[in-house]
Amino acid sequence: MTRYNFPDQSQDVISVSSLNRMARDLLEAGIPPVWIGGEISNLTLAASGHAYFSLKDGGAQLRCVMFRHKLSLLPFRPQEGIQVELRGQVTLYEARGEFQINVGEMRAAGLGRLYEAFERLKARLQAEGLFDNARKRELPVHPAAIGIVTSPAAAALRDVVSTLRRRMPGIPLILYPAQVQGESSARQIADAIRQAGERREVDVLIVCRGGGSIEDLWSFNEEIVARAVAACPIPTVSGVGHETDFTICDFVADRRAPTPTAAAELVSPNREHLAIQLEQTKRALERALGRLLTDKAQQLDFLGRRLTHPGARLQTQRERLNTLSQTLKQRVHAAFEQGRWRLQLAGTRLSRHQPDLDAGRQALRQRQDALIRARDRLLERRAQRLAQLAATLTALNPDAVLARGYAIVQKQDGQAVKNPAELLNHEKVTLRLAEGSTEARIEHSEGAQAQLPF
């Protein structure tokens, strides 16, 4: 601990700044950082981002300051009148001689363990994928019925119902009652959500309650509620507390609304907007129908001008038929005359080029005799060539060689032997003769191939 030699009455007087500096040094050296509990009052959030307030209990109060870089790390915003626990350095603000706490950490009073439990459960469920956007479902645009999970006595229920009745009064509402605060409230909320999923009476489900402290909202941070929301087959909207309040239920639900009223607005179409859209659609249809009727009327007038009396049309067609008949007769007569003239011309040309049939017959007989002679010569040459090939084939026929006393030596696989080195001693072979075959055994002289095993 820092020690000072204070002046006595015989010494010089010290300044206020010196005394305040000495007091600050003594406080900071003599009192270590401690946790202090109390209620926030006289809260001022400066433009610089620092927070100035008093921490009080039933018998005293002290000034506190929390600088911006520490304040930004808090999971909540300090508010007037809330109970908190803070840890900081006891010091003295020298310029004004005020005893104060320089706050380094802050939490809601008695909620340290709750926040730790909240963060542990949040991390575990997030690791399981219960917060993933991929599993979030779209809300129905026009739900046939809307379910609400909350307490029948909750002010949030009145806010939700009034909002839904104002926006779309024709949608049926079904309440699945559950206590939203207290010892058994988490189980009741989970049971109500499961009941809604089993009954399948609604297209979307609102899980809601009004604002409060973290203890008041803790039922919506229970794992049993989170599991029930994740398993619910109905798209779910979480509207718990105020805009700054976050619960585990918010992260698991398909959509999170900042308030119960906002949840009602999320799940219901706006009757006024629908009416405006309907009116716009009606006017567009009326304009389209008007244009269609106008177009059809003009088309009808045009077709009416083209429509003539059937008798007049028959007379016109009769006259046209007569004209076409006369034209056809004229063209047929002209074609007939042109064909007759061409036939006469061809007859004249044919008479000038009439062939000599006797000379033609004589030439044909000569050509026939020449072809017969050429055929006989060709057949004679082919017969000679065939005889030569037959003689060659006979000379090369192995059967002819065998007939002269020769034999073919074949191994057991039928392969012909060309060299004695291919045979082993005592190997069986087949001798093919001119008239049949017989078997033989090879007997080599010394130094021949190895002997076969017996």
Short mmCIF file of C-alpha atoms in Angstrom, two decimals:
data_model
loop_
_atom_site.label_atom_id
_atom_site.label_comp_id
_atom_site.label_asym_id
_atom_site.label_seq_id
_atom_site.Cartn_x
_atom_site.Cartn_y
_atom_site.Cartn_z
CA MET A 1 0.00 0.00 0.00
CA THR A 2 1.25 3.48 -0.86
CA ARG A 3 1.99 5.54 2.21
CA TYR A 4 1.99 9.35 2.35
CA ASN A 5 3.43 11.78 4.91
CA PHE A 6 0.54 14.14 5.51
CA PRO A 7 1.39 17.74 6.51
CA ASP A 8 0.78 18.93 10.07
CA GLN A 9 -0.36 22.42 11.09
CA SER A 10 3.19 23.77 11.04
CA GLN A 11 3.76 22.84 7.36
CA ASP A 12 2.63 24.46 4.10
CA VAL A 13 -0.92 24.01 2.82
CA ILE A 14 -1.31 21.56 -0.15
CA SER A 15 -3.55 22.09 -3.17
CA VAL A 16 -6.91 20.46 -3.79
CA SER A 17 -5.50 18.68 -6.86
CA SER A 18 -2.71 17.18 -4.78
CA LEU A 19 -5.11 15.97 -2.14
CA ASN A 20 -7.45 14.41 -4.71
CA ARG A 21 -4.53 12.71 -6.43
CA MET A 22 -3.36 11.27 -3.11
CA ALA A 23 -6.88 10.06 -2.32
CA ARG A 24 -7.19 8.42 -5.76
CA ASP A 25 -3.88 6.62 -5.37
CA LEU A 26 -4.87 5.38 -1.93
CA LEU A 27 -8.25 4.11 -3.14
CA GLU A 28 -6.87 2.32 -6.20
CA ALA A 29 -3.99 0.77 -4.23
CA GLY A 30 -6.00 -0.10 -1.15
CA ILE A 31 -9.21 -1.54 -2.62
CA PRO A 32 -8.93 -4.27 -5.30
CA PRO A 33 -11.58 -4.65 -8.07
CA VAL A 34 -14.75 -6.14 -6.54
CA TRP A 35 -18.25 -7.21 -7.63
CA ILE A 36 -20.93 -4.78 -6.41
CA GLY A 37 -24.71 -5.17 -6.72
CA GLY A 38 -27.34 -2.44 -6.91
CA GLU A 39 -29.90 -0.57 -9.03
CA ILE A 40 -29.00 1.71 -11.93
CA SER A 41 -30.26 5.28 -11.62
CA ASN A 42 -29.51 8.67 -13.22
CA LEU A 43 -28.31 6.87 -16.35
CA THR A 44 -26.74 9.04 -19.05
CA LEU A 45 -25.51 7.61 -22.37
CA ALA A 46 -23.15 10.27 -23.68
CA ALA A 47 -22.58 11.07 -27.36
CA SER A 48 -19.05 9.76 -26.92
CA GLY A 49 -20.47 6.28 -26.25
CA HIS A 50 -19.60 6.27 -22.52
CA ALA A 51 -22.24 5.50 -19.86
CA TYR A 52 -22.54 7.52 -16.62
CA PHE A 53 -24.89 6.40 -13.85
CA SER A 54 -25.35 5.84 -10.14
CA LEU A 55 -25.49 2.44 -8.46
CA LYS A 56 -27.70 2.50 -5.38
CA ASP A 57 -29.31 0.32 -2.76
CA GLY A 58 -31.63 1.11 0.14
CA GLY A 59 -29.02 3.05 2.10
CA ALA A 60 -26.44 4.60 -0.24
CA GLN A 61 -25.34 5.28 -3.80
CA LEU A 62 -22.10 5.77 -5.70
CA ARG A 63 -21.15 7.21 -9.06
CA CYS A 64 -20.10 4.86 -11.88
CA VAL A 65 -18.63 5.26 -15.34
CA MET A 66 -18.38 2.61 -18.06
CA PHE A 67 -16.34 3.57 -21.07
CA ARG A 68 -17.41 2.82 -24.64
CA HIS A 69 -14.99 -0.04 -25.37
CA LYS A 70 -16.28 -1.93 -22.30
CA LEU A 71 -19.91 -1.00 -22.87
CA SER A 72 -19.84 -2.41 -26.43
CA LEU A 73 -18.99 -5.87 -25.07
CA LEU A 74 -22.17 -6.18 -22.98
CA PRO A 75 -24.87 -8.60 -24.21
CA PHE A 76 -27.52 -6.03 -23.14
CA ARG A 77 -27.94 -2.29 -22.83
CA PRO A 78 -27.98 -0.72 -19.35
CA GLN A 79 -31.39 0.70 -18.50
CA GLU A 80 -32.74 2.91 -15.78
CA GLY A 81 -34.04 1.01 -12.73
CA ILE A 82 -32.63 -2.46 -13.48
CA GLN A 83 -30.71 -4.46 -10.91
CA VAL A 84 -27.16 -5.21 -11.99
CA GLU A 85 -23.92 -6.64 -10.70
CA LEU A 86 -20.76 -4.87 -11.80
CA ARG A 87 -17.06 -5.29 -11.26
CA GLY A 88 -14.71 -2.33 -11.39
CA GLN A 89 -11.91 -0.32 -9.89
CA VAL A 90 -12.68 2.02 -6.98
CA THR A 91 -11.19 5.40 -7.85
CA LEU A 92 -11.64 9.16 -7.50
CA TYR A 93 -12.46 11.56 -10.33
CA GLU A 94 -9.86 14.20 -9.46
CA ALA A 95 -11.39 17.11 -11.37
CA ARG A 96 -14.55 17.04 -9.27
CA GLY A 97 -13.38 15.13 -6.25
CA GLU A 98 -16.07 12.48 -6.75
CA PHE A 99 -15.71 8.95 -5.48
CA GLN A 100 -16.67 6.55 -8.34
CA ILE A 101 -16.32 3.08 -9.84
CA ASN A 102 -14.59 2.59 -13.19
CA VAL A 103 -16.73 -0.34 -14.44
CA GLY A 104 -15.07 -3.11 -16.41
CA GLU A 105 -17.77 -5.82 -16.38
CA MET A 106 -21.53 -5.79 -15.85
CA ARG A 107 -24.30 -8.36 -15.71
CA ALA A 108 -27.92 -8.41 -14.67
CA ALA A 109 -28.20 -9.04 -10.96
CA GLY A 110 -28.03 -12.72 -10.10
CA LEU A 111 -28.02 -13.74 -13.77
CA GLY A 112 -24.41 -14.76 -14.26
CA ARG A 113 -25.25 -18.44 -14.21
CA LEU A 114 -28.31 -17.91 -16.39
CA TYR A 115 -26.25 -16.18 -19.07
CA GLU A 116 -23.68 -18.94 -18.94
CA ALA A 117 -26.42 -21.57 -19.30
CA PHE A 118 -27.92 -19.56 -22.16
CA GLU A 119 -24.61 -19.42 -24.04
CA ARG A 120 -23.85 -23.13 -23.47
CA LEU A 121 -27.24 -24.27 -24.75
CA LYS A 122 -27.06 -21.84 -27.67
CA ALA A 123 -23.63 -23.16 -28.71
CA ARG A 124 -24.73 -26.80 -28.43
CA LEU A 125 -27.92 -26.36 -30.44
CA GLN A 126 -26.09 -24.32 -33.04
CA ALA A 127 -23.54 -27.10 -33.43
CA GLU A 128 -26.42 -29.53 -34.02
CA GLY A 129 -27.64 -27.34 -36.89
CA LEU A 130 -30.93 -26.25 -35.27
CA PHE A 131 -30.20 -22.61 -36.17
CA ASP A 132 -29.24 -23.25 -39.81
CA ASN A 133 -31.08 -21.18 -42.40
CA ALA A 134 -31.36 -24.27 -44.61
CA ARG A 135 -33.95 -25.78 -42.26
CA LYS A 136 -36.00 -22.58 -41.98
CA ARG A 137 -39.36 -22.80 -43.76
CA GLU A 138 -41.24 -20.06 -45.58
CA LEU A 139 -44.36 -18.72 -43.90
CA PRO A 140 -47.67 -19.20 -45.76
CA VAL A 141 -48.79 -16.06 -47.60
CA HIS A 142 -52.50 -16.63 -46.94
CA PRO A 143 -52.90 -18.93 -43.93
CA ALA A 144 -56.30 -20.61 -43.49
CA ALA A 145 -55.89 -20.59 -39.69
CA ILE A 146 -53.35 -19.19 -37.22
CA GLY A 147 -52.32 -20.80 -33.93
CA ILE A 148 -51.07 -18.94 -30.84
CA VAL A 149 -49.08 -20.47 -27.97
CA THR A 150 -49.19 -18.18 -24.92
CA SER A 151 -50.99 -17.57 -21.66
CA PRO A 152 -54.71 -16.73 -21.91
CA ALA A 153 -54.10 -13.89 -19.43
CA ALA A 154 -51.06 -12.46 -21.21
CA ALA A 155 -51.17 -8.92 -22.56
CA ALA A 156 -49.27 -10.26 -25.56
CA LEU A 157 -52.31 -12.35 -26.50
CA ARG A 158 -54.51 -9.25 -26.59
CA ASP A 159 -51.94 -7.45 -28.77
CA VAL A 160 -51.70 -10.39 -31.19
CA VAL A 161 -55.46 -10.88 -31.44
CA SER A 162 -56.18 -7.18 -31.95
CA THR A 163 -53.51 -6.96 -34.66
CA LEU A 164 -54.83 -10.05 -36.47
CA ARG A 165 -58.44 -8.82 -36.23
CA ARG A 166 -57.40 -5.46 -37.63
CA ARG A 167 -55.35 -6.89 -40.50
CA MET A 168 -57.44 -9.90 -41.52
CA PRO A 169 -60.50 -10.56 -39.33
CA GLY A 170 -61.67 -13.52 -41.38
CA ILE A 171 -58.78 -15.82 -40.41
CA PRO A 172 -59.71 -18.23 -37.57
CA LEU A 173 -57.46 -18.11 -34.50
CA ILE A 174 -56.77 -21.10 -32.25
CA LEU A 175 -55.19 -20.64 -28.83
CA TYR A 176 -52.98 -23.37 -27.36
CA PRO A 177 -52.81 -22.17 -23.74
CA ALA A 178 -49.66 -22.45 -21.66
CA GLN A 179 -48.12 -20.62 -18.74
CA VAL A 180 -45.26 -18.48 -20.03
CA GLN A 181 -43.56 -17.89 -16.68
CA GLY A 182 -42.96 -20.08 -13.67
CA GLU A 183 -41.62 -23.44 -12.69
CA SER A 184 -43.61 -25.66 -15.09
CA SER A 185 -44.06 -23.09 -17.85
CA ALA A 186 -41.37 -24.51 -20.18
CA ARG A 187 -43.00 -27.95 -20.21
CA GLN A 188 -46.45 -26.41 -20.79
CA ILE A 189 -45.11 -24.36 -23.72
CA ALA A 190 -43.46 -27.45 -25.25
CA ASP A 191 -46.64 -29.50 -24.78
CA ALA A 192 -48.75 -26.79 -26.42
CA ILE A 193 -46.38 -26.67 -29.43
CA ARG A 194 -46.48 -30.47 -29.78
CA GLN A 195 -50.27 -30.43 -29.51
CA ALA A 196 -50.52 -27.88 -32.31
CA GLY A 197 -48.24 -30.01 -34.50
CA GLU A 198 -50.26 -33.17 -33.85
CA ARG A 199 -53.67 -31.58 -34.44
CA ARG A 200 -52.63 -29.80 -37.65
CA GLU A 201 -55.43 -27.25 -37.33
CA VAL A 202 -53.40 -24.23 -38.33
CA ASP A 203 -51.00 -23.25 -41.12
CA VAL A 204 -48.65 -21.16 -38.97
CA LEU A 205 -47.92 -20.98 -35.24
CA ILE A 206 -47.02 -17.94 -33.09
CA VAL A 207 -45.11 -18.57 -29.84
CA CYS A 208 -45.18 -15.33 -27.87
CA ARG A 209 -45.19 -13.42 -24.62
CA GLY A 210 -44.55 -9.81 -23.57
CA GLY A 211 -41.30 -8.30 -22.38
CA GLY A 212 -39.64 -8.83 -19.02
CA SER A 213 -36.40 -9.65 -17.34
CA ILE A 214 -34.27 -12.58 -18.35
CA GLU A 215 -35.80 -14.56 -15.50
CA ASP A 216 -39.27 -13.80 -16.84
CA LEU A 217 -38.31 -14.96 -20.33
CA TRP A 218 -36.26 -17.94 -19.20
CA SER A 219 -38.94 -20.52 -20.10
CA PHE A 220 -38.19 -19.75 -23.77
CA ASN A 221 -34.50 -20.51 -23.18
CA GLU A 222 -35.20 -24.06 -22.00
CA GLU A 223 -34.00 -26.93 -24.19
CA ILE A 224 -37.40 -28.67 -24.05
CA VAL A 225 -39.00 -25.65 -25.74
CA ALA A 226 -36.23 -25.42 -28.34
CA ARG A 227 -36.63 -29.12 -29.21
CA ALA A 228 -40.40 -28.77 -29.50
CA VAL A 229 -40.09 -25.79 -31.88
CA ALA A 230 -37.49 -27.61 -34.00
CA ALA A 231 -39.69 -30.73 -34.27
CA CYS A 232 -42.92 -28.84 -34.99
CA PRO A 233 -44.21 -29.64 -38.51
CA ILE A 234 -45.91 -26.24 -38.70
CA PRO A 235 -43.93 -23.08 -39.63
CA THR A 236 -43.27 -21.23 -36.37
CA VAL A 237 -42.77 -17.56 -35.52
CA SER A 238 -41.18 -16.56 -32.21
CA GLY A 239 -42.36 -13.24 -30.80
CA VAL A 240 -40.95 -13.17 -27.29
CA GLY A 241 -40.23 -9.99 -25.31
CA HIS A 242 -39.08 -6.69 -26.78
CA GLU A 243 -36.86 -5.95 -29.74
CA THR A 244 -33.67 -6.15 -27.66
CA ASP A 245 -34.62 -9.48 -26.06
CA PHE A 246 -33.25 -12.67 -27.60
CA THR A 247 -34.12 -16.22 -26.56
CA ILE A 248 -33.17 -19.69 -27.74
CA CYS A 249 -36.70 -19.99 -29.13
CA ASP A 250 -35.93 -17.06 -31.47
CA PHE A 251 -32.96 -18.85 -33.00
CA VAL A 252 -34.75 -22.19 -33.54
CA ALA A 253 -38.03 -20.80 -34.92
CA ASP A 254 -38.51 -20.37 -38.66
CA ARG A 255 -38.85 -16.60 -38.16
CA ARG A 256 -38.12 -14.27 -35.26
CA ALA A 257 -40.29 -11.22 -34.62
CA PRO A 258 -39.09 -8.41 -32.34
CA THR A 259 -42.46 -8.24 -30.52
CA PRO A 260 -45.70 -10.24 -30.35
CA THR A 261 -47.42 -7.56 -32.43
CA ALA A 262 -44.73 -7.84 -35.09
CA ALA A 263 -45.23 -11.63 -35.08
CA ALA A 264 -48.93 -11.12 -35.82
CA GLU A 265 -48.01 -8.81 -38.69
CA LEU A 266 -45.58 -11.38 -40.08
CA VAL A 267 -48.10 -14.23 -40.30
CA SER A 268 -51.18 -12.31 -41.53
CA PRO A 269 -51.83 -10.55 -44.81
CA ASN A 270 -52.90 -6.91 -44.57
CA ARG A 271 -56.56 -6.54 -45.43
CA GLU A 272 -56.11 -2.93 -46.54
CA HIS A 273 -53.19 -3.83 -48.80
CA LEU A 274 -55.13 -6.77 -50.22
CA ALA A 275 -58.11 -4.50 -50.84
CA ILE A 276 -55.88 -2.05 -52.69
CA GLN A 277 -54.34 -4.86 -54.74
CA LEU A 278 -57.80 -6.26 -55.46
CA GLU A 279 -59.03 -2.86 -56.59
CA GLN A 280 -55.99 -2.42 -58.82
CA THR A 281 -56.51 -5.89 -60.29
CA LYS A 282 -60.20 -5.14 -60.82
CA ARG A 283 -59.41 -1.95 -62.68
CA ALA A 284 -56.80 -3.71 -64.79
CA LEU A 285 -59.34 -6.43 -65.68
CA GLU A 286 -61.95 -3.81 -66.52
CA ARG A 287 -59.51 -2.02 -68.82
CA ALA A 288 -58.50 -5.31 -70.46
CA LEU A 289 -62.17 -6.32 -70.88
CA GLY A 290 -62.98 -2.92 -72.34
CA ARG A 291 -60.16 -3.21 -74.87
CA LEU A 292 -61.29 -6.73 -75.77
CA LEU A 293 -64.91 -5.64 -76.29
CA THR A 294 -63.78 -2.69 -78.42
CA ASP A 295 -61.57 -4.91 -80.57
CA LYS A 296 -64.34 -7.47 -81.03
CA ALA A 297 -66.86 -4.74 -81.94
CA GLN A 298 -64.52 -3.37 -84.61
CA GLN A 299 -63.88 -6.86 -85.91
CA LEU A 300 -67.64 -7.48 -86.06
CA ASP A 301 -68.17 -4.26 -88.04
CA PHE A 302 -65.43 -5.25 -90.47
CA LEU A 303 -66.92 -8.70 -90.98
CA GLY A 304 -70.37 -7.14 -91.38
CA ARG A 305 -69.13 -4.98 -94.24
CA ARG A 306 -67.71 -8.07 -95.93
CA LEU A 307 -70.96 -10.04 -95.54
CA THR A 308 -73.14 -10.10 -98.76
CA HIS A 309 -76.51 -11.64 -99.68
CA PRO A 310 -76.28 -15.38 -100.51
CA GLY A 311 -78.15 -14.86 -103.82
CA ALA A 312 -75.68 -12.22 -104.94
CA ARG A 313 -72.78 -14.44 -104.04
CA LEU A 314 -74.36 -17.34 -106.02
CA GLN A 315 -74.86 -15.10 -109.07
CA THR A 316 -71.25 -13.95 -108.90
CA GLN A 317 -70.02 -17.51 -108.62
CA ARG A 318 -72.31 -18.60 -111.51
CA GLU A 319 -70.87 -15.91 -113.79
CA ARG A 320 -67.36 -16.84 -112.80
CA LEU A 321 -68.14 -20.52 -113.51
CA ASN A 322 -69.38 -19.66 -117.02
CA THR A 323 -66.26 -17.66 -117.72
CA LEU A 324 -64.02 -20.48 -116.54
CA SER A 325 -66.00 -22.99 -118.65
CA GLN A 326 -65.52 -20.93 -121.85
CA THR A 327 -61.84 -20.52 -121.09
CA LEU A 328 -61.46 -24.27 -120.54
CA LYS A 329 -63.17 -25.11 -123.84
CA GLN A 330 -60.95 -22.74 -125.74
CA ARG A 331 -57.78 -24.12 -124.19
CA VAL A 332 -58.84 -27.75 -124.82
CA HIS A 333 -59.60 -26.99 -128.50
CA ALA A 334 -56.25 -25.20 -128.93
CA ALA A 335 -54.40 -28.10 -127.31
CA PHE A 336 -56.21 -30.59 -129.54
CA GLU A 337 -55.31 -28.68 -132.70
CA GLN A 338 -51.68 -28.31 -131.58
CA GLY A 339 -51.46 -32.06 -130.86
CA ARG A 340 -52.91 -32.98 -134.26
CA TRP A 341 -50.41 -30.73 -136.01
CA ARG A 342 -47.52 -32.30 -134.11
CA LEU A 343 -48.77 -35.80 -134.99
CA GLN A 344 -48.82 -34.94 -138.70
CA LEU A 345 -45.31 -33.53 -138.48
CA ALA A 346 -44.02 -36.65 -136.72
CA GLY A 347 -45.62 -38.88 -139.38
CA THR A 348 -43.87 -36.95 -142.09
CA ARG A 349 -40.52 -37.29 -140.36
CA LEU A 350 -41.10 -41.01 -139.75
CA SER A 351 -41.82 -41.67 -143.39
CA ARG A 352 -38.52 -40.02 -144.35
CA HIS A 353 -36.55 -42.11 -141.86
CA GLN A 354 -38.27 -45.56 -142.28
CA PRO A 355 -35.65 -48.29 -141.50
CA ASP A 356 -34.58 -51.21 -143.92
CA LEU A 357 -35.79 -54.32 -142.07
CA ASP A 358 -34.07 -56.90 -144.36
CA ALA A 359 -30.65 -55.26 -143.98
CA GLY A 360 -31.16 -55.13 -140.25
CA ARG A 361 -32.01 -58.82 -140.07
CA GLN A 362 -28.90 -59.72 -142.10
CA ALA A 363 -26.63 -57.66 -139.83
CA LEU A 364 -28.22 -59.23 -136.74
CA ARG A 365 -27.54 -62.77 -138.05
CA GLN A 366 -23.90 -61.89 -138.71
CA ARG A 367 -23.41 -60.52 -135.22
CA GLN A 368 -25.08 -63.65 -133.76
CA ASP A 369 -22.65 -65.97 -135.62
CA ALA A 370 -19.66 -63.89 -134.43
CA LEU A 371 -20.82 -64.17 -130.80
CA ILE A 372 -21.20 -67.96 -131.08
CA ARG A 373 -17.66 -68.33 -132.45
CA ALA A 374 -16.20 -66.10 -129.72
CA ARG A 375 -18.06 -68.15 -127.06
CA ASP A 376 -16.67 -71.45 -128.35
CA ARG A 377 -13.11 -70.10 -128.36
CA LEU A 378 -13.46 -68.82 -124.80
CA LEU A 379 -14.85 -72.16 -123.56
CA GLU A 380 -12.00 -74.05 -125.21
CA ARG A 381 -9.36 -71.84 -123.51
CA ARG A 382 -11.06 -72.21 -120.12
CA ALA A 383 -11.18 -76.05 -120.51
CA GLN A 384 -7.46 -76.17 -121.26
CA ARG A 385 -6.69 -74.00 -118.19
CA LEU A 386 -8.86 -76.24 -116.04
CA ALA A 387 -7.04 -79.34 -117.17
CA GLN A 388 -3.67 -77.76 -116.33
CA LEU A 389 -4.83 -76.80 -112.81
CA ALA A 390 -6.23 -80.34 -112.23
CA ALA A 391 -2.89 -81.88 -113.20
CA THR A 392 -1.03 -79.50 -110.84
CA LEU A 393 -3.44 -80.26 -108.01
CA THR A 394 -3.03 -84.00 -108.54
CA ALA A 395 0.74 -83.65 -108.42
CA LEU A 396 0.55 -81.72 -105.14
CA ASN A 397 -2.02 -84.00 -103.47
CA PRO A 398 -0.43 -85.67 -100.37
CA ASP A 399 -2.59 -88.74 -100.92
CA ALA A 400 -0.80 -89.26 -104.21
CA VAL A 401 2.53 -89.10 -102.44
CA LEU A 402 1.31 -91.64 -99.89
CA ALA A 403 0.20 -93.92 -102.72
CA ARG A 404 3.84 -94.11 -103.84
CA GLY A 405 4.77 -95.67 -100.46
CA TYR A 406 5.47 -92.64 -98.36
CA ALA A 407 4.06 -91.98 -94.83
CA ILE A 408 3.28 -88.85 -92.75
CA VAL A 409 4.48 -88.89 -89.09
CA GLN A 410 2.06 -87.05 -86.75
CA LYS A 411 2.36 -86.36 -83.02
CA GLN A 412 -0.51 -87.06 -80.61
CA ASP A 413 -1.94 -83.55 -81.19
CA GLY A 414 -2.08 -84.19 -84.96
CA GLN A 415 0.89 -81.95 -85.82
CA ALA A 416 3.09 -83.30 -88.66
CA VAL A 417 6.73 -83.98 -87.72
CA LYS A 418 9.36 -82.39 -89.97
CA ASN A 419 12.53 -82.91 -87.91
CA PRO A 420 13.55 -85.94 -85.75
CA ALA A 421 14.66 -83.47 -83.07
CA GLU A 422 11.01 -82.68 -82.44
CA LEU A 423 10.46 -86.24 -81.09
CA LEU A 424 11.27 -87.61 -77.64
CA ASN A 425 12.55 -91.12 -76.95
CA HIS A 426 9.70 -93.64 -76.53
CA GLU A 427 7.15 -91.03 -77.71
CA LYS A 428 4.09 -92.48 -79.45
CA VAL A 429 3.36 -91.18 -82.96
CA THR A 430 0.83 -91.92 -85.69
CA LEU A 431 1.93 -93.03 -89.18
CA ARG A 432 -0.54 -91.93 -91.86
CA LEU A 433 -0.37 -94.26 -94.93
CA ALA A 434 -2.17 -94.30 -98.26
CA GLU A 435 -4.74 -96.80 -96.97
CA GLY A 436 -5.24 -95.99 -93.23
CA SER A 437 -2.92 -95.24 -90.32
CA THR A 438 -1.03 -97.05 -87.55
CA GLU A 439 0.84 -96.16 -84.35
CA ALA A 440 4.56 -96.43 -83.63
CA ARG A 441 7.00 -95.72 -80.77
CA ILE A 442 10.19 -93.72 -81.29
CA GLU A 443 13.46 -95.46 -80.46
CA HIS A 444 16.35 -92.98 -80.58
CA SER A 445 20.01 -93.91 -80.61
CA GLU A 446 22.28 -92.67 -77.87
CA GLY A 447 22.41 -88.97 -77.44
CA ALA A 448 18.83 -88.53 -78.65
CA GLN A 449 16.05 -86.53 -76.97
CA ALA A 450 15.26 -87.17 -73.31
CA GLN A 451 13.12 -90.13 -72.49
CA LEU A 452 9.47 -89.58 -71.68
CA PRO A 453 8.38 -90.50 -68.16
CA PHE A 454 6.31 -93.70 -67.87
#
